[in-house]
XYZ file of C-alpha atoms in Angstrom:
648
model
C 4.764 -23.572 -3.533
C 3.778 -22.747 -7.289
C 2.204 -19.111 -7.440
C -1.764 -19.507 -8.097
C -1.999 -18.784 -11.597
C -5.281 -18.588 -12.775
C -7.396 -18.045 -10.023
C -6.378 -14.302 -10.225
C -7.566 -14.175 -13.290
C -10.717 -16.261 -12.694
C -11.357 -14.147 -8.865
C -11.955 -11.110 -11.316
C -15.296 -11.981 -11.768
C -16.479 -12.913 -8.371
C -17.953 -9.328 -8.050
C -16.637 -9.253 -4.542
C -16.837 -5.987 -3.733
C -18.760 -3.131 -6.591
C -16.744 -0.115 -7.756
C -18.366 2.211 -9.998
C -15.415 3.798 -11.395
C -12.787 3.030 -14.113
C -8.650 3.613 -13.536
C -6.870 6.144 -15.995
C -3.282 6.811 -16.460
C -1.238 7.901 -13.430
C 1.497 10.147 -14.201
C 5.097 9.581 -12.941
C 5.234 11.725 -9.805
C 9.070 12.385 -9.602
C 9.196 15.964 -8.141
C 12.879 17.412 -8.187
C 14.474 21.103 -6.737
C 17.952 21.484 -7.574
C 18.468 24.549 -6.235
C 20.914 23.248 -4.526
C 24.911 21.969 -6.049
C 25.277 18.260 -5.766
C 29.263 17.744 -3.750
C 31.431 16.406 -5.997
C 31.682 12.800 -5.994
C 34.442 10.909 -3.856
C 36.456 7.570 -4.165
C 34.642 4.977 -5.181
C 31.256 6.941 -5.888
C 29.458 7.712 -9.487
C 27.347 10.659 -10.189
C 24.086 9.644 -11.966
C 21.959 12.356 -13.441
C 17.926 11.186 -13.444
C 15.264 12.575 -14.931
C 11.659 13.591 -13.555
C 8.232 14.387 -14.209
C 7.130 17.387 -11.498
C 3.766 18.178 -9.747
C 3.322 21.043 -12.488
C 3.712 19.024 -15.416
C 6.988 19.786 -16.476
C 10.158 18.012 -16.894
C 13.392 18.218 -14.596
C 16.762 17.124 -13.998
C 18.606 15.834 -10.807
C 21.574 14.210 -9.529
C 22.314 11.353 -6.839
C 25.953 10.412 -6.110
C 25.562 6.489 -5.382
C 28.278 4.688 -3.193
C 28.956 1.407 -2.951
C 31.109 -0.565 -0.724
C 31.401 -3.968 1.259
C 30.194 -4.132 5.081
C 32.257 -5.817 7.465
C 29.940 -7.196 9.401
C 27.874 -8.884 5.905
C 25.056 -6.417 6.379
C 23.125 -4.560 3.848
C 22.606 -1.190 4.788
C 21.607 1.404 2.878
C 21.736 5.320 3.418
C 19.790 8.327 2.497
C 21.230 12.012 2.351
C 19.392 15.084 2.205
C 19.612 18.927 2.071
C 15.957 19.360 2.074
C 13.454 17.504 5.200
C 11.802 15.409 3.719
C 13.953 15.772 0.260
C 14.191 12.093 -0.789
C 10.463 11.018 -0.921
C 9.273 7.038 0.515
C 8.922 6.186 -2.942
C 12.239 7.113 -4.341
C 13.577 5.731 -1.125
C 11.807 2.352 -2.262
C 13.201 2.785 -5.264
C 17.175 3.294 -4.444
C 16.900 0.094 -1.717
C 15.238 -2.045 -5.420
C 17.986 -0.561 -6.859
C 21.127 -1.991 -4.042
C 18.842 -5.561 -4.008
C 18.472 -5.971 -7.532
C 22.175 -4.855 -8.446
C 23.245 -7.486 -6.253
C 21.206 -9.974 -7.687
C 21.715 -9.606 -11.230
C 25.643 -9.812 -10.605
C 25.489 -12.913 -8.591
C 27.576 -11.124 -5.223
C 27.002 -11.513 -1.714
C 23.849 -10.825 -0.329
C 25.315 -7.817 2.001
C 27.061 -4.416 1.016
C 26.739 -0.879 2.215
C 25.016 1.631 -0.055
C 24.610 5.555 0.077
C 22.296 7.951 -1.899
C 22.834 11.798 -1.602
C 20.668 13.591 -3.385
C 20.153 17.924 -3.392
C 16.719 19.318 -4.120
C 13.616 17.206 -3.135
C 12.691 13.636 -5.438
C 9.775 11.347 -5.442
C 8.894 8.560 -7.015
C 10.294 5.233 -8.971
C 11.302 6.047 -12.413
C 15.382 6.464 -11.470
C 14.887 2.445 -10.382
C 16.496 1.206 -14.146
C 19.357 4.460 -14.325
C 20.287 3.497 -10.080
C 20.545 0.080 -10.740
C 22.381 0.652 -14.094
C 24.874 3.126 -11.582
C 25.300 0.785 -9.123
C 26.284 -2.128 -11.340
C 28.908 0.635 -12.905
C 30.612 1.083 -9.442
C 31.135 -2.799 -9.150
C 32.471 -3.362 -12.111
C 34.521 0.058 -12.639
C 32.923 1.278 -15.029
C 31.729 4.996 -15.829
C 28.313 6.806 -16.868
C 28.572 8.876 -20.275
C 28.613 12.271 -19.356
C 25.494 12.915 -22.206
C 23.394 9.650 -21.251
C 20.633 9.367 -19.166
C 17.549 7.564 -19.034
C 13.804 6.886 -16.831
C 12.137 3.660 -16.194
C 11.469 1.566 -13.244
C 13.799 -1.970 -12.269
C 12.429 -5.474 -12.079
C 14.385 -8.104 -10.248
C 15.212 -10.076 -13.596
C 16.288 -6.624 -14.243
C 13.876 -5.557 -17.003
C 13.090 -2.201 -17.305
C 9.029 -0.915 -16.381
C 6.933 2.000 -18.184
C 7.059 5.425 -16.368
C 4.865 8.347 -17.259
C 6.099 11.783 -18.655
C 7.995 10.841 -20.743
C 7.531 13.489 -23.394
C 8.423 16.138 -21.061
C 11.158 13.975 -19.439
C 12.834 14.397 -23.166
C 12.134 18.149 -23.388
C 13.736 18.591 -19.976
C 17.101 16.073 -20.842
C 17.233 18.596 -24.307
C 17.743 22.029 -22.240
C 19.742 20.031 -19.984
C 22.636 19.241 -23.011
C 21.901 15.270 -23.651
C 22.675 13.595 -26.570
C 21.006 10.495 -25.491
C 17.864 9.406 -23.293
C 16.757 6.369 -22.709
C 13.144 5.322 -22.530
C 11.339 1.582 -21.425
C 10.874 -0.553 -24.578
C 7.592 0.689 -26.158
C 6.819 3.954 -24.732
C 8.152 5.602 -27.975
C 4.577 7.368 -28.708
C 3.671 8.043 -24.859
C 0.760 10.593 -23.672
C 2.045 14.102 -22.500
C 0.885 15.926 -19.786
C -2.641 17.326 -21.840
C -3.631 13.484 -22.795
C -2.012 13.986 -26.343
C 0.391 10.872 -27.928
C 3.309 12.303 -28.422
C 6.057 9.764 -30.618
C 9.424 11.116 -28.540
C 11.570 9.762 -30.980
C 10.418 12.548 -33.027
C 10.218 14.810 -30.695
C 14.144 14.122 -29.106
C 15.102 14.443 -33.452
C 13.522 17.835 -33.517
C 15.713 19.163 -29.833
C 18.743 17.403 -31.042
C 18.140 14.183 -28.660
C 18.630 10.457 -29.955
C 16.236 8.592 -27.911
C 16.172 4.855 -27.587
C 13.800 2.553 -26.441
C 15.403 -0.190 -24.235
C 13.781 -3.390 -22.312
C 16.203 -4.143 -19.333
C 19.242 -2.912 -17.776
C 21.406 -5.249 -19.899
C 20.449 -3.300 -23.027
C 20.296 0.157 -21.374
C 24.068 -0.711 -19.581
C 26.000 -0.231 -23.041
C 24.416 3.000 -23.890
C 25.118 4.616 -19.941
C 28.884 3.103 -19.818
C 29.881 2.054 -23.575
C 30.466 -1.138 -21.976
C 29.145 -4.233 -22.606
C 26.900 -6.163 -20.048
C 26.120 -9.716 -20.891
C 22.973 -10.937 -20.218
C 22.566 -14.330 -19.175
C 22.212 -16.915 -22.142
C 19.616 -20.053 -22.196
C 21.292 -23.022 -24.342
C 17.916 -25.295 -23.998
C 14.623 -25.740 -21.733
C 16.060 -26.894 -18.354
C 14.806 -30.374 -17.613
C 14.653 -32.765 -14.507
C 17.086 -35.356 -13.920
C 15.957 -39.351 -13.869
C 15.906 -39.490 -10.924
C 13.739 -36.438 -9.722
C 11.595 -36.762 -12.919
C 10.165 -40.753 -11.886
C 9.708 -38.966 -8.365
C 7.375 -35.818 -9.941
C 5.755 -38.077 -12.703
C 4.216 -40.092 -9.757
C 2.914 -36.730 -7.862
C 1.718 -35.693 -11.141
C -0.480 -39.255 -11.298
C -1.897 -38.547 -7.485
C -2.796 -34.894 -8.509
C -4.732 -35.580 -11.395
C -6.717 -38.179 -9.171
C -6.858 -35.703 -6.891
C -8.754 -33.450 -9.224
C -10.731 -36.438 -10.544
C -11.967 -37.070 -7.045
C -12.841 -33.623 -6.242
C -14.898 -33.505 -9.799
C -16.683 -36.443 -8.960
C -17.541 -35.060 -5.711
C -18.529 -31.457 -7.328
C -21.184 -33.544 -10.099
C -22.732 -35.140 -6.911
C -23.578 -31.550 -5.946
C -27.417 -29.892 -6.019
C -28.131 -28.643 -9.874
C -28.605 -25.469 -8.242
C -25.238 -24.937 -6.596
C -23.254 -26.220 -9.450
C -24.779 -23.850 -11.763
C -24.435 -21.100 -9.158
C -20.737 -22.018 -8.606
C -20.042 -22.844 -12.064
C -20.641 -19.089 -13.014
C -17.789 -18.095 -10.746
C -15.131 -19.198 -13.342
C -13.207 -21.563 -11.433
C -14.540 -24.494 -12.863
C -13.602 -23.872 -16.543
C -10.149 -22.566 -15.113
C -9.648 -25.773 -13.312
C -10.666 -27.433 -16.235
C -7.989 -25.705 -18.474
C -5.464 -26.252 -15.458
C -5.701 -30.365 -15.771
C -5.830 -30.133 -19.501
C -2.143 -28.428 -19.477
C -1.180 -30.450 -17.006
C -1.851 -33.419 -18.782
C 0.053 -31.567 -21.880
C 2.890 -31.092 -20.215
C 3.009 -34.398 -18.858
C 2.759 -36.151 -21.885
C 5.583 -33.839 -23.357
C 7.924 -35.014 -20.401
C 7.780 -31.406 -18.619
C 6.473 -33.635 -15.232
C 7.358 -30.431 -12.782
C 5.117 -28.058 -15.119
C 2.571 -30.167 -15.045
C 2.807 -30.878 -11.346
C 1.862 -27.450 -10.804
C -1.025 -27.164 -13.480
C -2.082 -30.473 -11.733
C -1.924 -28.770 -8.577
C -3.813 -25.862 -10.090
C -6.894 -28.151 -11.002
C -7.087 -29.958 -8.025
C -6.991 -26.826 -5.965
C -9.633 -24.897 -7.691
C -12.185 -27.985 -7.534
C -11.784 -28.775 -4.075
C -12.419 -24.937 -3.606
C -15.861 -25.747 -5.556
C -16.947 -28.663 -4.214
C -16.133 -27.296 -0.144
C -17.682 -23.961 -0.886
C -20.831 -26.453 -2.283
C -21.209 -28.020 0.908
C -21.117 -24.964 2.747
C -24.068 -23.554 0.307
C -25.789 -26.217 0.682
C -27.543 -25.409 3.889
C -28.969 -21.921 2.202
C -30.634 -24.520 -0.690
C -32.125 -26.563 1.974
C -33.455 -24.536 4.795
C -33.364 -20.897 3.255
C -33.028 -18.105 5.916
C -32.383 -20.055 8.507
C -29.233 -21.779 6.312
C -27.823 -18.331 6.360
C -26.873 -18.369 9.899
C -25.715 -21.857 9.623
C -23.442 -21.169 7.160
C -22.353 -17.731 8.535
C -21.102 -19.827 11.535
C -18.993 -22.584 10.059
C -17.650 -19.664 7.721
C -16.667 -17.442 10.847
C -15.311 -20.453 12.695
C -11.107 -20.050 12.043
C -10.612 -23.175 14.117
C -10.628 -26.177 12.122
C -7.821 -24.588 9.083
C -5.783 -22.563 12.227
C -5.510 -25.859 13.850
C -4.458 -26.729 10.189
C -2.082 -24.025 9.308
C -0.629 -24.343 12.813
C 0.009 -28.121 12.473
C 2.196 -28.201 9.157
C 4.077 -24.979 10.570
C 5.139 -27.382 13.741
C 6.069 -29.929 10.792
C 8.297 -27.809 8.940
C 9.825 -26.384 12.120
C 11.016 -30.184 12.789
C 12.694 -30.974 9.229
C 16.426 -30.281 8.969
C 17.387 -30.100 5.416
C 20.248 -31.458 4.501
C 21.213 -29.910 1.428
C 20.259 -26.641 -0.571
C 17.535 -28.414 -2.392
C 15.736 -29.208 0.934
C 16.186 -25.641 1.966
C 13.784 -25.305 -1.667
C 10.995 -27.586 -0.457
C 10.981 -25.728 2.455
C 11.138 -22.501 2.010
C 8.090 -23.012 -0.429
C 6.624 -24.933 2.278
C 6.663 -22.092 4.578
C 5.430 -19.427 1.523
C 2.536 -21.393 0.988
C 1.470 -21.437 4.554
C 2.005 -18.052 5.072
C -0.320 -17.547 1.701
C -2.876 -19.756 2.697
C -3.311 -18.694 6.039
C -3.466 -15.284 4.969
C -6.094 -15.867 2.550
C -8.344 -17.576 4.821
C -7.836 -14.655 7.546
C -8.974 -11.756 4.763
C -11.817 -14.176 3.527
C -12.887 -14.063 7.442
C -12.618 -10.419 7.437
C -14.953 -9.807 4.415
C -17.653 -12.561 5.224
C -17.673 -10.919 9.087
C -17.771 -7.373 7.286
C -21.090 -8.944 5.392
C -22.984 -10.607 8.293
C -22.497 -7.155 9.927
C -24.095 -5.354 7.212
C -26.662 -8.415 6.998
C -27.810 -8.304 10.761
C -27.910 -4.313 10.484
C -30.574 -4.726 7.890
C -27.877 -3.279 5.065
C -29.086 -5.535 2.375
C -31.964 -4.976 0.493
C -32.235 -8.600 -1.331
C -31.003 -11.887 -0.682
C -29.588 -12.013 -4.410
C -27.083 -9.262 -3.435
C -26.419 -10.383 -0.032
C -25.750 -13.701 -1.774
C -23.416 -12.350 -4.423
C -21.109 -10.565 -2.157
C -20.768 -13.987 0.047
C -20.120 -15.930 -2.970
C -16.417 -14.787 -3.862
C -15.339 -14.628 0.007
C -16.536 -18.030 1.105
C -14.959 -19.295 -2.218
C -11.375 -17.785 -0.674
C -12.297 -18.846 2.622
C -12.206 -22.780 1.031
C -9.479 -21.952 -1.228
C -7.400 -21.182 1.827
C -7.954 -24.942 2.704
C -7.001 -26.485 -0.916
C -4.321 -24.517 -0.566
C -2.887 -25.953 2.184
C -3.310 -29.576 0.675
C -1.300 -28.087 -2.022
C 1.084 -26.501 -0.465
C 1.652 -29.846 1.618
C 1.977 -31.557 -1.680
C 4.784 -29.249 -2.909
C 7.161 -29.458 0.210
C 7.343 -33.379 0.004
C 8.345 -32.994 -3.760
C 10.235 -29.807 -3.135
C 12.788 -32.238 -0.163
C 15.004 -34.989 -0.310
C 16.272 -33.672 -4.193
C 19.847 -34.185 -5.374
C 22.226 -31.589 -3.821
C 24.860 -29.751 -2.061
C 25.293 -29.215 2.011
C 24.451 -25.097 3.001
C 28.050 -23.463 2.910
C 28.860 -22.959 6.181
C 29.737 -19.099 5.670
C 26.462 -18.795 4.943
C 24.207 -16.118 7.527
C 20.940 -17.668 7.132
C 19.383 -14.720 9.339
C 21.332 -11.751 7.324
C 20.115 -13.724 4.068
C 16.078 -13.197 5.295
C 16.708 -9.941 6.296
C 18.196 -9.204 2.630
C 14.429 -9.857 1.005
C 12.643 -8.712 3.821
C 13.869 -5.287 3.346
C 13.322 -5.546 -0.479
C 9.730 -6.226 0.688
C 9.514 -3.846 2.791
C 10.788 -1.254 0.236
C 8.259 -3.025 -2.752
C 5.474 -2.789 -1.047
C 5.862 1.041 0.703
C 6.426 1.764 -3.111
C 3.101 0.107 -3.805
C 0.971 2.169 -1.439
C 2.915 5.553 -2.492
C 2.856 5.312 -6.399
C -0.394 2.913 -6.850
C -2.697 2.784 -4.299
C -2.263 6.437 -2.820
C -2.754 7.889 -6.186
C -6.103 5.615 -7.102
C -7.638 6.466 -3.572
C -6.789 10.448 -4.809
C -8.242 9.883 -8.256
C -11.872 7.805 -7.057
C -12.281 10.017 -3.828
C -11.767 6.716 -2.192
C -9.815 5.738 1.065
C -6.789 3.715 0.874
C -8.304 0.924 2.659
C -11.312 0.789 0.194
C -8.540 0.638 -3.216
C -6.895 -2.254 -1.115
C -9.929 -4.026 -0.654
C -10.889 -3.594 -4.569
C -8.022 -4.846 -5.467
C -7.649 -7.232 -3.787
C -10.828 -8.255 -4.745
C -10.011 -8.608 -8.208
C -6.219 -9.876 -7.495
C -5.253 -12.491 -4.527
C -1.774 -11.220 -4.772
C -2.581 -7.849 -3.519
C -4.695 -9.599 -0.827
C -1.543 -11.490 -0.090
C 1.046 -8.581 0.577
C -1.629 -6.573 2.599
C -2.619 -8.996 4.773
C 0.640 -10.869 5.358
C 2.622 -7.419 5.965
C -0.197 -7.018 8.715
C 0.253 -10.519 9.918
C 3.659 -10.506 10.222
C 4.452 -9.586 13.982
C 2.189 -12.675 14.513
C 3.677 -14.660 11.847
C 7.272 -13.600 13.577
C 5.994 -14.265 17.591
C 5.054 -17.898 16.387
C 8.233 -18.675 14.676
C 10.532 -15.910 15.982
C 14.356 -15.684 16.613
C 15.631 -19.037 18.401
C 12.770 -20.856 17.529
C 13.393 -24.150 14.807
C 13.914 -23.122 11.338
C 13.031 -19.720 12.022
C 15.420 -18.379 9.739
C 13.926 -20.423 6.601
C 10.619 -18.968 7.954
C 12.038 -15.905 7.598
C 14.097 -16.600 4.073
C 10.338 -18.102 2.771
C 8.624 -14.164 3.991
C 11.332 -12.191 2.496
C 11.704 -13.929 -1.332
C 8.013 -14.391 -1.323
C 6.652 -10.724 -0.857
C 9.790 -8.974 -2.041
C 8.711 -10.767 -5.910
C 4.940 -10.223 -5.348
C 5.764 -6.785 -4.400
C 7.632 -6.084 -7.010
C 5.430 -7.545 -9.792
C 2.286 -5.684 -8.233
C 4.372 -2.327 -8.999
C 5.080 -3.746 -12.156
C 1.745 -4.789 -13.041
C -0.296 -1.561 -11.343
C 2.184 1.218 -12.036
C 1.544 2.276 -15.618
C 1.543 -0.833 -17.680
C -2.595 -2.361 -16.753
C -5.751 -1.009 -17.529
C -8.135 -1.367 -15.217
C -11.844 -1.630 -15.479
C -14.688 -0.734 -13.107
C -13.591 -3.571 -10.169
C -9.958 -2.450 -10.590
C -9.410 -5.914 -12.240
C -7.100 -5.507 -15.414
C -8.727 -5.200 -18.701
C -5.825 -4.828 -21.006
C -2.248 -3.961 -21.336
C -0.582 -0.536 -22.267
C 2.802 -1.513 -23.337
C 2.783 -4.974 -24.646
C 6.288 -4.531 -25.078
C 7.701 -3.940 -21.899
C 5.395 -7.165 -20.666
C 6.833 -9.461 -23.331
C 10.439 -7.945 -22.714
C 9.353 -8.880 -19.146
C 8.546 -12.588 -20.069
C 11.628 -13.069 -22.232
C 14.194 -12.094 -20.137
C 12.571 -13.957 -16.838
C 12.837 -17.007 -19.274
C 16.232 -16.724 -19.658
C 17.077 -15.623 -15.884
C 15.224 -18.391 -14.556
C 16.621 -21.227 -17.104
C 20.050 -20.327 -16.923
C 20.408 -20.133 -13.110
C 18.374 -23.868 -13.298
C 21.000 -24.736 -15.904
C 23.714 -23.354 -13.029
C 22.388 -25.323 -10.173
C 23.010 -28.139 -12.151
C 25.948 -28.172 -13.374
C 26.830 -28.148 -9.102
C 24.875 -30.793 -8.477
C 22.116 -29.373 -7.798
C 18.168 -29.937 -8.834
C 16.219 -27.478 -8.673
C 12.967 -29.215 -9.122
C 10.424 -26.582 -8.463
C 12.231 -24.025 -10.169
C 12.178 -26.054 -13.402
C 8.500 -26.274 -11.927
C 8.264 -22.235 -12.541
C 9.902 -22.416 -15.794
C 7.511 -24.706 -17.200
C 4.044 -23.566 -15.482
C 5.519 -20.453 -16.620
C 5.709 -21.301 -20.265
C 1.838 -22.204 -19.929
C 0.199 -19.097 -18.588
C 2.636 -16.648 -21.153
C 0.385 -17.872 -23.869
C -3.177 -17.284 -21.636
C -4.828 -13.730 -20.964
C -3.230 -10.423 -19.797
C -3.835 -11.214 -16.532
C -2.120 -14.302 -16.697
C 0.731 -13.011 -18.439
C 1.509 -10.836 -15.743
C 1.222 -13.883 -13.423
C 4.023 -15.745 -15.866
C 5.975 -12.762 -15.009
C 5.909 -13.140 -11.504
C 6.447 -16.814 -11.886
C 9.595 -16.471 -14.030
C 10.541 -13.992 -11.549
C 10.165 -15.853 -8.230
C 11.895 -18.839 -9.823
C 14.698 -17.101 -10.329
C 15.128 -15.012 -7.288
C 14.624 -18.318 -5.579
C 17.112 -20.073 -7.503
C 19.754 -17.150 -6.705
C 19.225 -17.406 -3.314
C 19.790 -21.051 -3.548
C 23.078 -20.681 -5.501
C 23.875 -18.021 -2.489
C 23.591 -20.759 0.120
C 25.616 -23.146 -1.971
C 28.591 -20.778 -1.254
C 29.031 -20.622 -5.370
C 28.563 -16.787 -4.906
C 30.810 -16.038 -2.149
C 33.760 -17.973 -3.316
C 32.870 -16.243 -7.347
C 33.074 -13.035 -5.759
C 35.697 -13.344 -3.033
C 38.048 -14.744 -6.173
């Protein structure tokens, strides 16, 4: 289903957990040794030469010879070799498996291949991502690195390129090292060195005999490495719905917006008390905004945007006016309204029995063409999202009636505050569903193509569940390890912060630790289990990515760890451009092979929305761009368009 755009944004203020402590820059942790010689490189490989940012704050040079080759079997393996134990690090391991996934996205092959990293020395850390991807691209096309070229910066999977820290010392070290050129993300050109001082590099690289250039993604930075040009895909108008499809969405839009009309009927019937109490949350104003857009879009013929703003509005009301009736009890009968409503909250039955329900109803629907497969696969995200929601809303309001019955608050005003933003998830998780519901019936039955036959639907799962996997060990090494170090805090506590302040981060920790019973329930021979599996894999392997994107260098972050600004505006709206143009162009694609792609053109548009609404938001946008076009690749993928592209 549609990412949840606002409520992100709006959960910052919930207060649901207090964190006396601000975030500061994180420097880029890549640690190198070459004290080793790197072999030399054999047919079919390419020597890339990276640069890092070491534990004692100085800058450092290594080398990686990448090889890339098919796999018989249509696997995608990938393989790490070392002279030191322990030499490549988890989070430059992350880094080289982005690297192999997003490669193979951005050039349209088969989702399989066989990939090998040996590196000498010892490396940690992401900021290779843009420079391996760049390499790996290279050895697929033929193509060669410049022998006085190198670069830093981290890979998205539109392919933009992400701010890295150390950069000033990063250009010292490429200067002894004999470059003429370094590459840097798109504006980092005046970037803090290792004592806190602004340093503009360009200036610097001038006076050590170093050209450096800021780039945004791995189309731009490809010309400099190779001399070569890489194309990057072109948008020749907004991608819109067909007739057909658009009369279908313009009527969900209609039963939406009543939807949301309803549910703010229902919310006005609600105590004065616990409207003003819920009001101060934020939702309501952000549901608010949500139907105006909607209604925006609507009227401007962008039906699938507003289906999802519509969606948006509805969601966040029934949230309200479900967490109201819950509340109400406290209003009513005081104290003893507490345990009341700690009851009903605890109780996992009634949206289980839910969640459980619409999984059996997905499990029975055989799609019939690619553009089923899109319906549901979202249908299956969203579940997985809402159910994971409502389990770490059950976690935190059991954590509180602990602390409650243990005599750990010391006024019902704080007790109440914590329960506030929890029960709100707890209902959310519920809306969600209804939403998510929504989506697959408009997401099925859409003009398109029969799945190729060729087509490994378990192999294609296990591709973005292992770009998951990678995103989200990167996560924990380069973001959340380094906060816990930084605020004396455990990694558990950071985690709960922020996810707190963001549901996405609350969506890849819980769901990674739910998937063994997310797998047992819809495991291997088992009805659509492979779409359940396809739906997993896109999912967290964009969320994962964008939280690195987000959390690694680019947000500020204030006292909650909720994002209070944005340190390179450039990168972000590099970020936003180029997902535009990913995303409409593989829409426009679909199309012209007959296929519609209605919730993609969904993403574009919601998309277009929340790139014009606060920081947080345009980080969301981001992600949206970026999991409508990973989506829409994947689709094109089971089309057979990118098999019988590449085996030509």
């Amino acid at each position: 289903m549609g990412r949840i755009t606002r409520v992100a944004g709006a959960a910052a203020v919930l207060a649901l957990l207090a964190a006396g402590c601000t975030a500061a820059d994180e420097p880029d942790t890549d640690t190198t040794i070459t004290d080793a010689a790197t072999p030399e490189p054999g047919p079919g490989s390419l020597t890339i030469r990276w640069l890092a940012y070491t534990g004692s704050g100085e800058g450092a040079v290594g080398e990686t010879e990448l090889t890339r080759r098919p796999h018989d079997d249509g696997d995608f393996r990938v393989e790490f070799s070392e002279n030191e134990v322990g030499g490549i690090g988890p989070a430059a391991q992350a880094g080289a498996w982005n690297a192999a996934i997003v490669s193979t996205l951005l050039l349209g092959l088969p989702l399989s291949g066989e990939f090998r990293f040996e590196t000498s020395g010892r490396v940690d850390g992401p900021s290779a991502g843009a420079l391996t991807t760049a390499g790996l691209i290279a050895l697929q096309r033929g193509d060669t690195f410049l022998d006085d070229v190198t670069m830093t910066g981290t890979i998205n999977p539109t392919g933009t390129i992400g701010p890295v820290g150390g950069i000033p010392e990063k250009v010292q070290a490429a200067a002894d090292e004999g470059f003429t050129t370094v590459l840097v993300p798109l504006g980092q050109r005046n970037s803090p060195n290792q004592a806190g001082e602004v340093v503009d590099v360009v200036r610097l690289g001038d006076r050590e005999g170093v050209e450096v250039i800021e780039v945004g993604d791995v189309y731009e930075a490809y010309g400099h490495l190779t001399g070569e040009p890489l194309e990057a895909p072109r948008l020749g108008g907004d991608p819109r719905l067909s007739n057909q499809s658009y009369d279908k969405v313009s009527a969900q839009v209609e039963a939406t917006l009543a939807r949301y009309d309803t549910a703010f009927r229902r919310f006005e019937a609600l105590p004065a008390e616990i409207r003003t109490t819920l009001a101060s949350s934020g939702l309501l104003d952000a549901a608010a905004t949500a139907s105006v857009d909607a209604r925006d879009l609507a009227q401007q013929g962008q039906q699938a945007g507003a289906f999802l703003e519509a969606q948006q509005a509805a969601m966040l009301v029934e949230t309200l006016v479900s967490a109201g009736e819950w509340m109400n009890p406290l209003f009513t009968q005081g104290l003893p309204g507490l345990e009341l409503l700690f009851r009903d909250a605890l109780d996992l039955g009634p949206t289980s029995a839910r969640v459980t329900s619409f999984l059996d109803q997905l499990s029975t629907y055989s799609p019939r063409t690619v553009a089923d497969v899109e319906g549901l696969v979202q249908g299956y995200a969203g579940t997985f999202d809402a159910y994971s929601l409502m389990v770490f809303a059950h976690q935190m309001i059991a954590s509180i009636k602990a602390r409650s019955d243990a005599g750990g608050y010391a006024s019902l005003e704080q007790l109440f505050t914590d329960l506030s933003g929890p029960l709100l998830y707890a209902r959310l998780s519920e809306a969600m569903l209804t939403s998510t519901q929504a989506t697959f019936e408009l997401g099925r039955d859409n003009p398109g193509t029969p799945v190729h036959e060729d087509v490994d639907l378990g192999a294609v799962g296990d591709f973005f569940r292992r770009g998951a996997d990678a995103n989200h060990t990167a996560f924990r090494e380069i973001v959340v390890a380094p906060l816990a170090q930084q605020h004396g805090l455990s990694e558990e506590d950071v985690l709960a912060r922020l996810s707190g302040a963001d549901m996405a981060v609350a969506y890849a920790t819980v769901e990674r630790s739910l998937l063994p019973v997310i797998t047992d329930y819809i495991g291997e021979g088992k009805p659509n289990a492979d779409y359940a599996a396809l739906a997993y894999g896109v999912t967290n392997y964009v969320r994962n990515a964008g939280l690195i994107d987000k959390y690694y260098n680019n947000a500020d972050l204030g006292p909650g760890f909720e994002i209070t600004g944005v340190r390179w505006q450039a990168a972000l709206n590099r970020a936003l451009d180029l997902g535009r143009q990913q995303l409409g162009a593989e829409v426009d694609a679909l199309r012209a092979h007959d296929v519609d792609p209605v919730l993609g053109v969904g993403s574009y548009e919601a998309a277009g929305v929340m790139r014009n609404g606060t920081d947080s938001e345009r980080f969301s946008a981001v992600n949206q761009y970026a999991s409508g076009f990973v989506t829409a690749r994947m689709i094109s993928y089971l089309t057979g368009r990118d098999l019988a592209e590449a085996a030509g």
